[in-house]
mmCIF file with all atom_site columns, N, CA and C in Angstrom:
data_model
loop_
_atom_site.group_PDB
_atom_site.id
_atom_site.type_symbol
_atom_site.label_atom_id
_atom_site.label_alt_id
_atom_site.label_comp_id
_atom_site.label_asym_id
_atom_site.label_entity_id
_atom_site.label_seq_id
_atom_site.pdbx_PDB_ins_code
_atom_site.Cartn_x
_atom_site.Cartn_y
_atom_site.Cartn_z
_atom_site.occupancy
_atom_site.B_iso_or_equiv
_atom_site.pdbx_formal_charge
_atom_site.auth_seq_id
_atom_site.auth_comp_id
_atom_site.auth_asym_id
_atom_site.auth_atom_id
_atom_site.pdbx_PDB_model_num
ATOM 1   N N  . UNK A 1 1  ? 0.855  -1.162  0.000   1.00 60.00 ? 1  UNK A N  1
ATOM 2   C CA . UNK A 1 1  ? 0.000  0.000   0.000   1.00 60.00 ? 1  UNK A CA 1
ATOM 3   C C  . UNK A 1 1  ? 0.905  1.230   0.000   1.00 60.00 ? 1  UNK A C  1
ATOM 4   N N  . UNK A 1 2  ? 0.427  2.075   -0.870  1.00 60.00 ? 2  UNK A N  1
ATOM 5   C CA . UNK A 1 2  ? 1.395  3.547   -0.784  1.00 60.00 ? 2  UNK A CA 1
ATOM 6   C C  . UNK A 1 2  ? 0.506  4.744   -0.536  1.00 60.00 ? 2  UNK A C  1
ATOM 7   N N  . UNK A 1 3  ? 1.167  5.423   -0.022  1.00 58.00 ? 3  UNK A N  1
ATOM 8   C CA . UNK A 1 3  ? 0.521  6.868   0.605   1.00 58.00 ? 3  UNK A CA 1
ATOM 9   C C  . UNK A 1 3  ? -0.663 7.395   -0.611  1.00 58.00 ? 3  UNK A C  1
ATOM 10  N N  . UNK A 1 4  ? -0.098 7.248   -2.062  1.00 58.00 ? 4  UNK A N  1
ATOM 11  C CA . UNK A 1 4  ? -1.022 7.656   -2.675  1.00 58.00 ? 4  UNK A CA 1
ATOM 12  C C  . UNK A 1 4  ? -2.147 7.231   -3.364  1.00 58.00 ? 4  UNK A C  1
ATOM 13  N N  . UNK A 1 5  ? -2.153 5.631   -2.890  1.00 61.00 ? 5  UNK A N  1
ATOM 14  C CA . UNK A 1 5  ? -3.354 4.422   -3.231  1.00 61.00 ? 5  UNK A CA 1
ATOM 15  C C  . UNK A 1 5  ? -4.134 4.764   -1.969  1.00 61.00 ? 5  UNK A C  1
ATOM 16  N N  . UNK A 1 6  ? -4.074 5.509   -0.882  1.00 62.00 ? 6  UNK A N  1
ATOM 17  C CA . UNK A 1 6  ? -4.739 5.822   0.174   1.00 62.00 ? 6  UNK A CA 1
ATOM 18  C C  . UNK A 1 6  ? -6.137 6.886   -0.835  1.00 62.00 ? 6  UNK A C  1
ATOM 19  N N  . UNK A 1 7  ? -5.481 8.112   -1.280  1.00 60.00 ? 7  UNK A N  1
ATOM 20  C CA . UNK A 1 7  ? -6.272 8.952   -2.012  1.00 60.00 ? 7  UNK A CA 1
ATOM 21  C C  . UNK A 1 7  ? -6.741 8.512   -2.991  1.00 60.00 ? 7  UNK A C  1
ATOM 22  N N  . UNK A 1 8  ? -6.824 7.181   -4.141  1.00 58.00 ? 8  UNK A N  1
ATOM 23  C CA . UNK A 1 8  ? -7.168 7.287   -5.109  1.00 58.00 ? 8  UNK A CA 1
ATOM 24  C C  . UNK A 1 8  ? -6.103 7.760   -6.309  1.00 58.00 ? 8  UNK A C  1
ATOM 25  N N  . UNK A 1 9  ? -4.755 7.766   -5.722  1.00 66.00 ? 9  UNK A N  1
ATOM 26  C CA . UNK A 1 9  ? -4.275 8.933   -6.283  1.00 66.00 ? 9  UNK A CA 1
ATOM 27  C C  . UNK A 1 9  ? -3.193 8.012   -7.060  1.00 66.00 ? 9  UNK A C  1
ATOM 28  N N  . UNK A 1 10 ? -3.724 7.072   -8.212  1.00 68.00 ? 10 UNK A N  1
ATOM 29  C CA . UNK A 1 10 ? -2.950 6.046   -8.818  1.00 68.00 ? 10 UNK A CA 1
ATOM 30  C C  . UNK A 1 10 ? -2.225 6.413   -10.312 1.00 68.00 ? 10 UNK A C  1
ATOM 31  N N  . UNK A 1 11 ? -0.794 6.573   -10.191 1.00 72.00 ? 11 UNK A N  1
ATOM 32  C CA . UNK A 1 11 ? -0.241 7.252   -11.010 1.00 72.00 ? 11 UNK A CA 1
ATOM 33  C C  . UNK A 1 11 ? 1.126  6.559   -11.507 1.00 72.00 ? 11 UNK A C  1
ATOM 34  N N  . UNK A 1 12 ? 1.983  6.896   -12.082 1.00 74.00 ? 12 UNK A N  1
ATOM 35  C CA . UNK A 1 12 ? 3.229  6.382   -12.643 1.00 74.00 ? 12 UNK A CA 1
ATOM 36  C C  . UNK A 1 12 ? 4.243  6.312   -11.309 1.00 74.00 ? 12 UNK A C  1
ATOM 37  N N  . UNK A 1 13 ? 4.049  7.417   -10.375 1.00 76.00 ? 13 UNK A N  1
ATOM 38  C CA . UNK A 1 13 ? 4.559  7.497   -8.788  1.00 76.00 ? 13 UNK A CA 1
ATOM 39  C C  . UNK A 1 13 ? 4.356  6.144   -8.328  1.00 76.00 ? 13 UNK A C  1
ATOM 40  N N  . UNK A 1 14 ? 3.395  5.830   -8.493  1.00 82.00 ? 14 UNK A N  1
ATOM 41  C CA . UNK A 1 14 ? 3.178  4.210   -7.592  1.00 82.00 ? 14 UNK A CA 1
ATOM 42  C C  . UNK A 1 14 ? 4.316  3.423   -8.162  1.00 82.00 ? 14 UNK A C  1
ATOM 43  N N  . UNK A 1 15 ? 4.093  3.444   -9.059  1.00 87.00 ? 15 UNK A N  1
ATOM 44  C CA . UNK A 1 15 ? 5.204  1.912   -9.705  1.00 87.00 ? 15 UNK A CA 1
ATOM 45  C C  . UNK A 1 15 ? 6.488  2.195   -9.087  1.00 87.00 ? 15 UNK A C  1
ATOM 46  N N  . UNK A 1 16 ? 7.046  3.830   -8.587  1.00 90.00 ? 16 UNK A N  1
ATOM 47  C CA . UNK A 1 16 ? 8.010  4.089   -7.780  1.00 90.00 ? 16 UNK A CA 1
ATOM 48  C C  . UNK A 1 16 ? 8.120  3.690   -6.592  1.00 90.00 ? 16 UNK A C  1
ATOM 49  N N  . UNK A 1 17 ? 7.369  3.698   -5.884  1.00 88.00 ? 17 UNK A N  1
ATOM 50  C CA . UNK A 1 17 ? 6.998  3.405   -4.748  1.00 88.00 ? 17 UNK A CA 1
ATOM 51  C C  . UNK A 1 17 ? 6.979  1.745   -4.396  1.00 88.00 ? 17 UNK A C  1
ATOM 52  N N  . UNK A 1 18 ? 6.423  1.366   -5.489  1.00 90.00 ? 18 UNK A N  1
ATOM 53  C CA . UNK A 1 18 ? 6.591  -0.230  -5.292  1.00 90.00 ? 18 UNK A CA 1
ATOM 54  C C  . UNK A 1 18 ? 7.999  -0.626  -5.463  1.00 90.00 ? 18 UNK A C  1
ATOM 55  N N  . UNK A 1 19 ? 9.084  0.145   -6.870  1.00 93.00 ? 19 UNK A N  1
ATOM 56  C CA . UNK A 1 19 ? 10.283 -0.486  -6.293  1.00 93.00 ? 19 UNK A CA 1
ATOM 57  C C  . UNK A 1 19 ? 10.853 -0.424  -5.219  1.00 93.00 ? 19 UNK A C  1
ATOM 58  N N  . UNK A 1 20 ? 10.653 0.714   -4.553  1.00 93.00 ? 20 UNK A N  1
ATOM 59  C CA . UNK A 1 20 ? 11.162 1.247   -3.210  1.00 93.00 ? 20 UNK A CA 1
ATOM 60  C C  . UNK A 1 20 ? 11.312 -0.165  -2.426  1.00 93.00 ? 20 UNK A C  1
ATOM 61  N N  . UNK A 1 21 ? 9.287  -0.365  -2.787  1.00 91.00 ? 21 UNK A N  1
ATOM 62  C CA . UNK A 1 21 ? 9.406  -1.630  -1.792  1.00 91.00 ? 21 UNK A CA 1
ATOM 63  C C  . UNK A 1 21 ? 10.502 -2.845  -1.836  1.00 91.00 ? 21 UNK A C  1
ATOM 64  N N  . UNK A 1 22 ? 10.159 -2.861  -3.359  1.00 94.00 ? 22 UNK A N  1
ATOM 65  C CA . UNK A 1 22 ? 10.538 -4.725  -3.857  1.00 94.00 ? 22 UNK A CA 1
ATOM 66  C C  . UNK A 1 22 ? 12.209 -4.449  -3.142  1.00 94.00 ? 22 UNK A C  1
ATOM 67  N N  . UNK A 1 23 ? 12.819 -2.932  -3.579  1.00 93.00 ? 23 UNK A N  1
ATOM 68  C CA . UNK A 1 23 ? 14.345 -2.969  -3.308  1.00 93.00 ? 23 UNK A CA 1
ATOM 69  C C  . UNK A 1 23 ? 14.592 -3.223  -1.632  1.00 93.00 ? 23 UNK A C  1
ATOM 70  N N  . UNK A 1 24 ? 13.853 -2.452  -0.867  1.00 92.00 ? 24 UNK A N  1
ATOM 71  C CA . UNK A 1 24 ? 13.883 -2.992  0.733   1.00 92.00 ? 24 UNK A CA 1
ATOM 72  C C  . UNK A 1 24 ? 13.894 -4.687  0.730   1.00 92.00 ? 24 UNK A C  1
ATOM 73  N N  . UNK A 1 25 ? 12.653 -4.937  0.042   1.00 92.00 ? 25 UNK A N  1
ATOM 74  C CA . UNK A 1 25 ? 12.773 -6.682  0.117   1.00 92.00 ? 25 UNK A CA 1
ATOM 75  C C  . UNK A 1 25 ? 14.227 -7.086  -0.159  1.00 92.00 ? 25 UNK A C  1
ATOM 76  N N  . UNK A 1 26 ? 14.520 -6.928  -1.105  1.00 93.00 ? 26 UNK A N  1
ATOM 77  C CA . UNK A 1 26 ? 15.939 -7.279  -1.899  1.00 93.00 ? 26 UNK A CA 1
ATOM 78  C C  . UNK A 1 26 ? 17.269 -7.630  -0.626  1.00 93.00 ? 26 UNK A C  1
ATOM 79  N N  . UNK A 1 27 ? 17.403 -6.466  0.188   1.00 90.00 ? 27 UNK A N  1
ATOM 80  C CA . UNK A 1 27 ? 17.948 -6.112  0.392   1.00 90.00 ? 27 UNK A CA 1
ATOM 81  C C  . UNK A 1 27 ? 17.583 -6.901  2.164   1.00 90.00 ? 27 UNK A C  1
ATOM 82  N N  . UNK A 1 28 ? 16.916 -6.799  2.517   1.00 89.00 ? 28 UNK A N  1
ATOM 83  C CA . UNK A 1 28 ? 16.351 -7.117  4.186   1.00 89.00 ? 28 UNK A CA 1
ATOM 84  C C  . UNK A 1 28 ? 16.005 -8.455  4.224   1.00 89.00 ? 28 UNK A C  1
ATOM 85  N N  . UNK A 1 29 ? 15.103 -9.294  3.255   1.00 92.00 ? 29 UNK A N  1
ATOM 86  C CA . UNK A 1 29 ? 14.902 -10.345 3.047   1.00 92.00 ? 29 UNK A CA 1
ATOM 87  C C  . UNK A 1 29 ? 13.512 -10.042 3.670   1.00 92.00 ? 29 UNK A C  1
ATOM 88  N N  . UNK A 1 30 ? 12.801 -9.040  4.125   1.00 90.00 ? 30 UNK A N  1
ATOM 89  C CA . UNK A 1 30 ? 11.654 -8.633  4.838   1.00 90.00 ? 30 UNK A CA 1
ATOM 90  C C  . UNK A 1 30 ? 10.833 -7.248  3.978   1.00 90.00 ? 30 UNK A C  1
ATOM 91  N N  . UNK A 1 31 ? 9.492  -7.791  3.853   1.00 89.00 ? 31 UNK A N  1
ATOM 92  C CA . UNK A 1 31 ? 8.671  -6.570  3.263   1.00 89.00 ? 31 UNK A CA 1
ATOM 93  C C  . UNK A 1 31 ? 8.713  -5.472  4.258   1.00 89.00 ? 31 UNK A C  1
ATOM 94  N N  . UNK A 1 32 ? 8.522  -4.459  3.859   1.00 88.00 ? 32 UNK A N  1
ATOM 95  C CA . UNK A 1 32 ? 8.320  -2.597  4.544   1.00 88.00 ? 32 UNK A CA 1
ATOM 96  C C  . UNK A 1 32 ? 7.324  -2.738  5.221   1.00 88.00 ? 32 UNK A C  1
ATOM 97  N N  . UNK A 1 33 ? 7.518  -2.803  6.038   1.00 87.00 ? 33 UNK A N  1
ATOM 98  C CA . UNK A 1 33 ? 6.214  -2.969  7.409   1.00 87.00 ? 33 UNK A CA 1
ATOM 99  C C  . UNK A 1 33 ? 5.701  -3.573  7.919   1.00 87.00 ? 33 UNK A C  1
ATOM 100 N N  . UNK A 1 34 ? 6.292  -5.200  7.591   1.00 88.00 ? 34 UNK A N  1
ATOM 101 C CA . UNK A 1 34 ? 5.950  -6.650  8.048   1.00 88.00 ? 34 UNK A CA 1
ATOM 102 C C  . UNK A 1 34 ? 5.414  -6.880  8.856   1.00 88.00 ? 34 UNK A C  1
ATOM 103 N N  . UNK A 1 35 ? 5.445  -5.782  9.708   1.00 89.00 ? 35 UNK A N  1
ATOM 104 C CA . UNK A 1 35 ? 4.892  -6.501  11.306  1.00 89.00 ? 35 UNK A CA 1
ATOM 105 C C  . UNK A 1 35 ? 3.520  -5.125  11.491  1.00 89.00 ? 35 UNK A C  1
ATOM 106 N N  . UNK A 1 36 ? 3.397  -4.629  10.367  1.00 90.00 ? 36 UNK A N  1
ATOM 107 C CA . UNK A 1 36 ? 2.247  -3.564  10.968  1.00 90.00 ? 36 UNK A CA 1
ATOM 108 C C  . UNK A 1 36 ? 1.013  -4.145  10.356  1.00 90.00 ? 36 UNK A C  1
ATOM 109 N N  . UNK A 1 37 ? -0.291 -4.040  10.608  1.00 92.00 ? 37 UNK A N  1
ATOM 110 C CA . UNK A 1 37 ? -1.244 -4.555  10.125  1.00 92.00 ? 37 UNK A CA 1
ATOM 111 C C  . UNK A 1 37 ? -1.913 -3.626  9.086   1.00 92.00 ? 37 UNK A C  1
ATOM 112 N N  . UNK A 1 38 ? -2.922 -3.754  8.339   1.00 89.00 ? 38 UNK A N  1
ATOM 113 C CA . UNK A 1 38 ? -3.621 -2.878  7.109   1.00 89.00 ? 38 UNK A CA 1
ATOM 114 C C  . UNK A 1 38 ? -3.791 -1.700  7.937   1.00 89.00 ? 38 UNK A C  1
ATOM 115 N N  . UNK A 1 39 ? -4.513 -1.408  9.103   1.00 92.00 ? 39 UNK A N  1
ATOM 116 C CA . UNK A 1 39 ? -4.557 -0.191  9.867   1.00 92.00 ? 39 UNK A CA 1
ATOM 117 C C  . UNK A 1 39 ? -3.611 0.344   10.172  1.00 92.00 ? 39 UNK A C  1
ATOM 118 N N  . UNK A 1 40 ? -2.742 -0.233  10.993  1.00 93.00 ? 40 UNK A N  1
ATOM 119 C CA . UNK A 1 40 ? -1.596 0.244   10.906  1.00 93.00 ? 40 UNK A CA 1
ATOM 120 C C  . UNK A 1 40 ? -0.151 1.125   10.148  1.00 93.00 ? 40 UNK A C  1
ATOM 121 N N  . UNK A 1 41 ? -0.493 0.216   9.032   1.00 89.00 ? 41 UNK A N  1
ATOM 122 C CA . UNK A 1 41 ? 0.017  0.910   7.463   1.00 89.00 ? 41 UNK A CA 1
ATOM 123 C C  . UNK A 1 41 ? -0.607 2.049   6.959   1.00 89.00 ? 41 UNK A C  1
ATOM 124 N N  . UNK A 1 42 ? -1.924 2.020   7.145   1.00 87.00 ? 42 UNK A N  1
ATOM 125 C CA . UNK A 1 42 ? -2.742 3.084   6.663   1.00 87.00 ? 42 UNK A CA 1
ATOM 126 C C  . UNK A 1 42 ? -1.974 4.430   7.615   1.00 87.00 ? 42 UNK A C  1
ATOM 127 N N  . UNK A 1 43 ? -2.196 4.137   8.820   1.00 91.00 ? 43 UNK A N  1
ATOM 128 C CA . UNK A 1 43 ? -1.787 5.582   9.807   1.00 91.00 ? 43 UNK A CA 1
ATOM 129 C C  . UNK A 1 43 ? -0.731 5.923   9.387   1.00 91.00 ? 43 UNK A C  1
ATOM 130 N N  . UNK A 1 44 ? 0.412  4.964   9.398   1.00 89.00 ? 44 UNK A N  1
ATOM 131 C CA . UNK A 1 44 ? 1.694  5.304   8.710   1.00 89.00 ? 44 UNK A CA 1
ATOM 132 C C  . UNK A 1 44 ? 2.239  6.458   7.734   1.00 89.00 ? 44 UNK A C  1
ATOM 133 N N  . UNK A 1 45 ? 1.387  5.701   6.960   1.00 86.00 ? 45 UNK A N  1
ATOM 134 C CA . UNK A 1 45 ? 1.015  6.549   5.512   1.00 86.00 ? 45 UNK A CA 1
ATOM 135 C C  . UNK A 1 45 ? 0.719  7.719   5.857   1.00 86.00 ? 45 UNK A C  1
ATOM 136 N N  . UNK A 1 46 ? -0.122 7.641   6.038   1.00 86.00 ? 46 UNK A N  1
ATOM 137 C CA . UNK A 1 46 ? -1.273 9.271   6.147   1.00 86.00 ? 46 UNK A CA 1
ATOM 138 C C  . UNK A 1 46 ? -0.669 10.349  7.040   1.00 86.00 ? 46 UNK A C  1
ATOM 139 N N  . UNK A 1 47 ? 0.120  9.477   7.807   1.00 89.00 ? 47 UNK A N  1
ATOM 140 C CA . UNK A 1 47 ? 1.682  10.627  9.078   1.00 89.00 ? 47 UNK A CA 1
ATOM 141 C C  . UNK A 1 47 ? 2.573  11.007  8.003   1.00 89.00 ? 47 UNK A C  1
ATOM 142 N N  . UNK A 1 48 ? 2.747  10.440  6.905   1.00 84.00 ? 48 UNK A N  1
ATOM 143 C CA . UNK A 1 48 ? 4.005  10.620  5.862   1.00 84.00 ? 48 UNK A CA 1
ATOM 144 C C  . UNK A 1 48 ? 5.329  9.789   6.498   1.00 84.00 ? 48 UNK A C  1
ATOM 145 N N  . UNK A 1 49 ? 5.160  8.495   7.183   1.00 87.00 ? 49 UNK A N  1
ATOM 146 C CA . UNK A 1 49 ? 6.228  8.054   6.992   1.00 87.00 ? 49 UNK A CA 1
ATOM 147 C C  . UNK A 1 49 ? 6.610  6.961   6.169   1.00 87.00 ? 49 UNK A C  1
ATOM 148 N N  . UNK A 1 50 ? 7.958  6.578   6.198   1.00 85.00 ? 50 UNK A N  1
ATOM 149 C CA . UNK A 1 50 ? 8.626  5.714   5.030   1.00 85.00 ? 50 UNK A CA 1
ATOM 150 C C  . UNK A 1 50 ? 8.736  4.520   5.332   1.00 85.00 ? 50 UNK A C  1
ATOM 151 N N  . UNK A 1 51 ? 9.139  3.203   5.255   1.00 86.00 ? 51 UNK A N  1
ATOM 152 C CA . UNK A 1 51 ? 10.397 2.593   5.656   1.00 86.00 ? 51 UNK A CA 1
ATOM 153 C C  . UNK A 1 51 ? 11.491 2.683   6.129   1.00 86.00 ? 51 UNK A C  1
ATOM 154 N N  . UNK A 1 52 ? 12.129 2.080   7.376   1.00 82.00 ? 52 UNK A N  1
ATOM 155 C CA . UNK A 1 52 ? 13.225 2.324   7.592   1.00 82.00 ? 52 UNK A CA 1
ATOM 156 C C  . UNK A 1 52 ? 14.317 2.437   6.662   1.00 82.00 ? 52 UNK A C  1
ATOM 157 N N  . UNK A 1 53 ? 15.214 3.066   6.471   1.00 81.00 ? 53 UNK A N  1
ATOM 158 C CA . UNK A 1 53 ? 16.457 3.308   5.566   1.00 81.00 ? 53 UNK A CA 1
ATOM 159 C C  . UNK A 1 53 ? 17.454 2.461   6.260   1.00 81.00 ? 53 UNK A C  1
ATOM 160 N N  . UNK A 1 54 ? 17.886 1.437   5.753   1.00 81.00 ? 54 UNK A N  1
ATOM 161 C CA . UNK A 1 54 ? 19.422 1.116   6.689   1.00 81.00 ? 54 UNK A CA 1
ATOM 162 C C  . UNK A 1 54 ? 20.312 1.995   6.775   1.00 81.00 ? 54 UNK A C  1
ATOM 163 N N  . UNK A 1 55 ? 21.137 2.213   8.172   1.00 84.00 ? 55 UNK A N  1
ATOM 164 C CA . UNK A 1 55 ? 22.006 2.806   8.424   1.00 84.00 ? 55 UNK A CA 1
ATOM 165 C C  . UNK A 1 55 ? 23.258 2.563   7.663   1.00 84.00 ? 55 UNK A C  1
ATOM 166 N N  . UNK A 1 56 ? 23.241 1.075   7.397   1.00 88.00 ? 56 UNK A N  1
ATOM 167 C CA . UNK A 1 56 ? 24.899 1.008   6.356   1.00 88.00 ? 56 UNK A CA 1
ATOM 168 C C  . UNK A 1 56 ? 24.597 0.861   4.709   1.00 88.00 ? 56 UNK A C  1
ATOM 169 N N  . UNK A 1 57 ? 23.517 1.544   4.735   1.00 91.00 ? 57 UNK A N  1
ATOM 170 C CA . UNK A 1 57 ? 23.204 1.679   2.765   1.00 91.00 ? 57 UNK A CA 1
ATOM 171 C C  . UNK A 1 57 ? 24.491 2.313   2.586   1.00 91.00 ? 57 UNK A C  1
ATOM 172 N N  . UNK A 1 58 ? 24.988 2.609   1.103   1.00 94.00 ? 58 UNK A N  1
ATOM 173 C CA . UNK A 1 58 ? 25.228 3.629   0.387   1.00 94.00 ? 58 UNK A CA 1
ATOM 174 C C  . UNK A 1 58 ? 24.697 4.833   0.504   1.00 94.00 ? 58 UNK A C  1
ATOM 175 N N  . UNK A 1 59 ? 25.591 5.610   -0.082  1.00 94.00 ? 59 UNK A N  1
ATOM 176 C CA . UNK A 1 59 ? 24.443 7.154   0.236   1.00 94.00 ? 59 UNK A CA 1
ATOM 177 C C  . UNK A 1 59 ? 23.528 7.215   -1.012  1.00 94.00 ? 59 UNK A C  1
ATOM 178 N N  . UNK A 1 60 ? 24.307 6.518   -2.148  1.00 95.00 ? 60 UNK A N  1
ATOM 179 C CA . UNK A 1 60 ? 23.558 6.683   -3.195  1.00 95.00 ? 60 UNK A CA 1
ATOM 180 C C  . UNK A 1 60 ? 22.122 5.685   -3.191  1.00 95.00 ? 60 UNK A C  1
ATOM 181 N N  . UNK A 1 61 ? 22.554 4.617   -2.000  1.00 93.00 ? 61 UNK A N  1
ATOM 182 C CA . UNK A 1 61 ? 20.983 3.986   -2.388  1.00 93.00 ? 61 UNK A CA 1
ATOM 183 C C  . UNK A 1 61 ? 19.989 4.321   -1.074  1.00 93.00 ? 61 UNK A C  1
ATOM 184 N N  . UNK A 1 62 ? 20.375 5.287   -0.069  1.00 93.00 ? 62 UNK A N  1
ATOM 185 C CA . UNK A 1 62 ? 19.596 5.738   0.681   1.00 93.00 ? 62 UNK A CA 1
ATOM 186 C C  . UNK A 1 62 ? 18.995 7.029   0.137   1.00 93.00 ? 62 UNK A C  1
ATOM 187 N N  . UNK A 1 63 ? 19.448 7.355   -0.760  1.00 94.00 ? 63 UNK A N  1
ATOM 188 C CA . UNK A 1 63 ? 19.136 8.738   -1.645  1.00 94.00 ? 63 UNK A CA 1
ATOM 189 C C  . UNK A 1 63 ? 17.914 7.797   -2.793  1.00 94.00 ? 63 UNK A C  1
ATOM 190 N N  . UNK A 1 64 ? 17.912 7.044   -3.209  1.00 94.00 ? 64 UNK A N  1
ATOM 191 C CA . UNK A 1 64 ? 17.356 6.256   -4.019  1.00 94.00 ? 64 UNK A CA 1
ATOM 192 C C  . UNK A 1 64 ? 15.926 6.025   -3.565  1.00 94.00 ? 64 UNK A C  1
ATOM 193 N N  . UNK A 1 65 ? 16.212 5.394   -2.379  1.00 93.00 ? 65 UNK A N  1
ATOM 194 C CA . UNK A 1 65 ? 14.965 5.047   -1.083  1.00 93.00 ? 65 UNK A CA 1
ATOM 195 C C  . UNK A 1 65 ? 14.345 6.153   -1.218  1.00 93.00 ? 65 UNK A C  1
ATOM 196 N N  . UNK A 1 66 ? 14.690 7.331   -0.117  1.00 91.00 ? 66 UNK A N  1
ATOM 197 C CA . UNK A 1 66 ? 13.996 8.377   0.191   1.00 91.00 ? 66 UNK A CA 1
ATOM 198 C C  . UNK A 1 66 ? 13.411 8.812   -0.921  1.00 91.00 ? 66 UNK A C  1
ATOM 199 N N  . UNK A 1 67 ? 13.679 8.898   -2.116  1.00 93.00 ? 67 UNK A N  1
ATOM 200 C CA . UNK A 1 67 ? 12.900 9.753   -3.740  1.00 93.00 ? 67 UNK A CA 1
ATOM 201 C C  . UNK A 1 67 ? 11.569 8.436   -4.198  1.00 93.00 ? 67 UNK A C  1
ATOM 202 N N  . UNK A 1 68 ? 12.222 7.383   -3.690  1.00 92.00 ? 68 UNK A N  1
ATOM 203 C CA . UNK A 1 68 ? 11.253 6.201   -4.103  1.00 92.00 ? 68 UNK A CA 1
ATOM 204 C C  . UNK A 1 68 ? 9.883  6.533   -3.161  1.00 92.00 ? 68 UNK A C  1
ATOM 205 N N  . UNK A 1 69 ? 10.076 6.868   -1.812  1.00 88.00 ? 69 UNK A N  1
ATOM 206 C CA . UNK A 1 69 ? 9.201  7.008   -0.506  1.00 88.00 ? 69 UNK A CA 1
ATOM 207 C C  . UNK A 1 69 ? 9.109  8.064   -0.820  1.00 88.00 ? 69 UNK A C  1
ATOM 208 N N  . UNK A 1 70 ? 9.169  9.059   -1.659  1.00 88.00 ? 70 UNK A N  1
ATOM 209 C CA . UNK A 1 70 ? 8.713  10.690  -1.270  1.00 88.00 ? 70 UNK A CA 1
ATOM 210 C C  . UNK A 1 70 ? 7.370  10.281  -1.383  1.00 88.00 ? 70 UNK A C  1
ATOM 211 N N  . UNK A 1 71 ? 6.324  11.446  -0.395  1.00 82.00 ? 71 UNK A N  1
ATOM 212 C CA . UNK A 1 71 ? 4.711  11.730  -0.559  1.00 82.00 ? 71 UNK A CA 1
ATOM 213 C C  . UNK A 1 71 ? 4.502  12.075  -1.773  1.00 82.00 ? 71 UNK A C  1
ATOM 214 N N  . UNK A 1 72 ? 5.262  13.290  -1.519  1.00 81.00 ? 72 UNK A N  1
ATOM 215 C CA . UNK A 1 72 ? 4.759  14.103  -3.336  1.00 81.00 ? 72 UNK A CA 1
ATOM 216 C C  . UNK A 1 72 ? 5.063  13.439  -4.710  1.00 81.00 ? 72 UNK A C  1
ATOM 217 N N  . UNK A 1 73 ? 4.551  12.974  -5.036  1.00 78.00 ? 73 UNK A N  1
ATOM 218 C CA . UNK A 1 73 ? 4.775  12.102  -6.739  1.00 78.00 ? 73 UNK A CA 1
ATOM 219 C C  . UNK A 1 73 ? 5.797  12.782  -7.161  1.00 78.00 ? 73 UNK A C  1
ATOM 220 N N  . UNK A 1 74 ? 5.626  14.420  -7.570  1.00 80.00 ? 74 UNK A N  1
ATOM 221 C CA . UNK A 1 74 ? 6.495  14.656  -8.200  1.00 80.00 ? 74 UNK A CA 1
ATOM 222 C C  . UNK A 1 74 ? 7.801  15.085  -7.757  1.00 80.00 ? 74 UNK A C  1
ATOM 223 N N  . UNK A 1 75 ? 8.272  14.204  -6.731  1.00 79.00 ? 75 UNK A N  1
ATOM 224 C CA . UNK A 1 75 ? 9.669  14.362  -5.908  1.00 79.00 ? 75 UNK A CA 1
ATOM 225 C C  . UNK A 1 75 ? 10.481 12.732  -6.489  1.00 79.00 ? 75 UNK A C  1
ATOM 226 N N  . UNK A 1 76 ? 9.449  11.980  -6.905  1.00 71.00 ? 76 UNK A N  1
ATOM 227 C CA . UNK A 1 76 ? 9.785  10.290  -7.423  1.00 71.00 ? 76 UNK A CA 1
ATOM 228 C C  . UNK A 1 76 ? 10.584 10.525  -8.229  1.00 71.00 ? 76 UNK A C  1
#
């Protein structure tokens, strides 16, 4: 679920947002929010927060993350 499937707000941004996800998977061996439930995710969202970023990324792929997780579409 992404902040902007909350609004209706289904756009070319999403497919960003989903790599965000798939790349956390990649990388953690764990989906973005595994342990929160549909409500839970929802509040998340709607606060504007992300996924955790690992602390020992790259800068270039914590820079990657954060543009993948931006709210505003046109920050993707």
């Amino acid at each position: 679920m992404s902040h902007g499937s909350i609004f209706e707000e289904v756009s070319g941004a999403l497919d960003i947002w989903s790599l965000g996800c798939i790349e956390v998977q990649m990388i953690t061996g764990r989906l973005p929010w595994d342990t929160c439930d549909r409500d839970e995710l929802r509040d998340k969202l709607l606060r504007g927060e992300s996924p955790n970023i690992l602390k020992d990324m790259s800068k270039l792929g914590k820079s990657f993350l954060k543009e993948c997780f931006a709210i505003d579409p046109n920050k993707k």
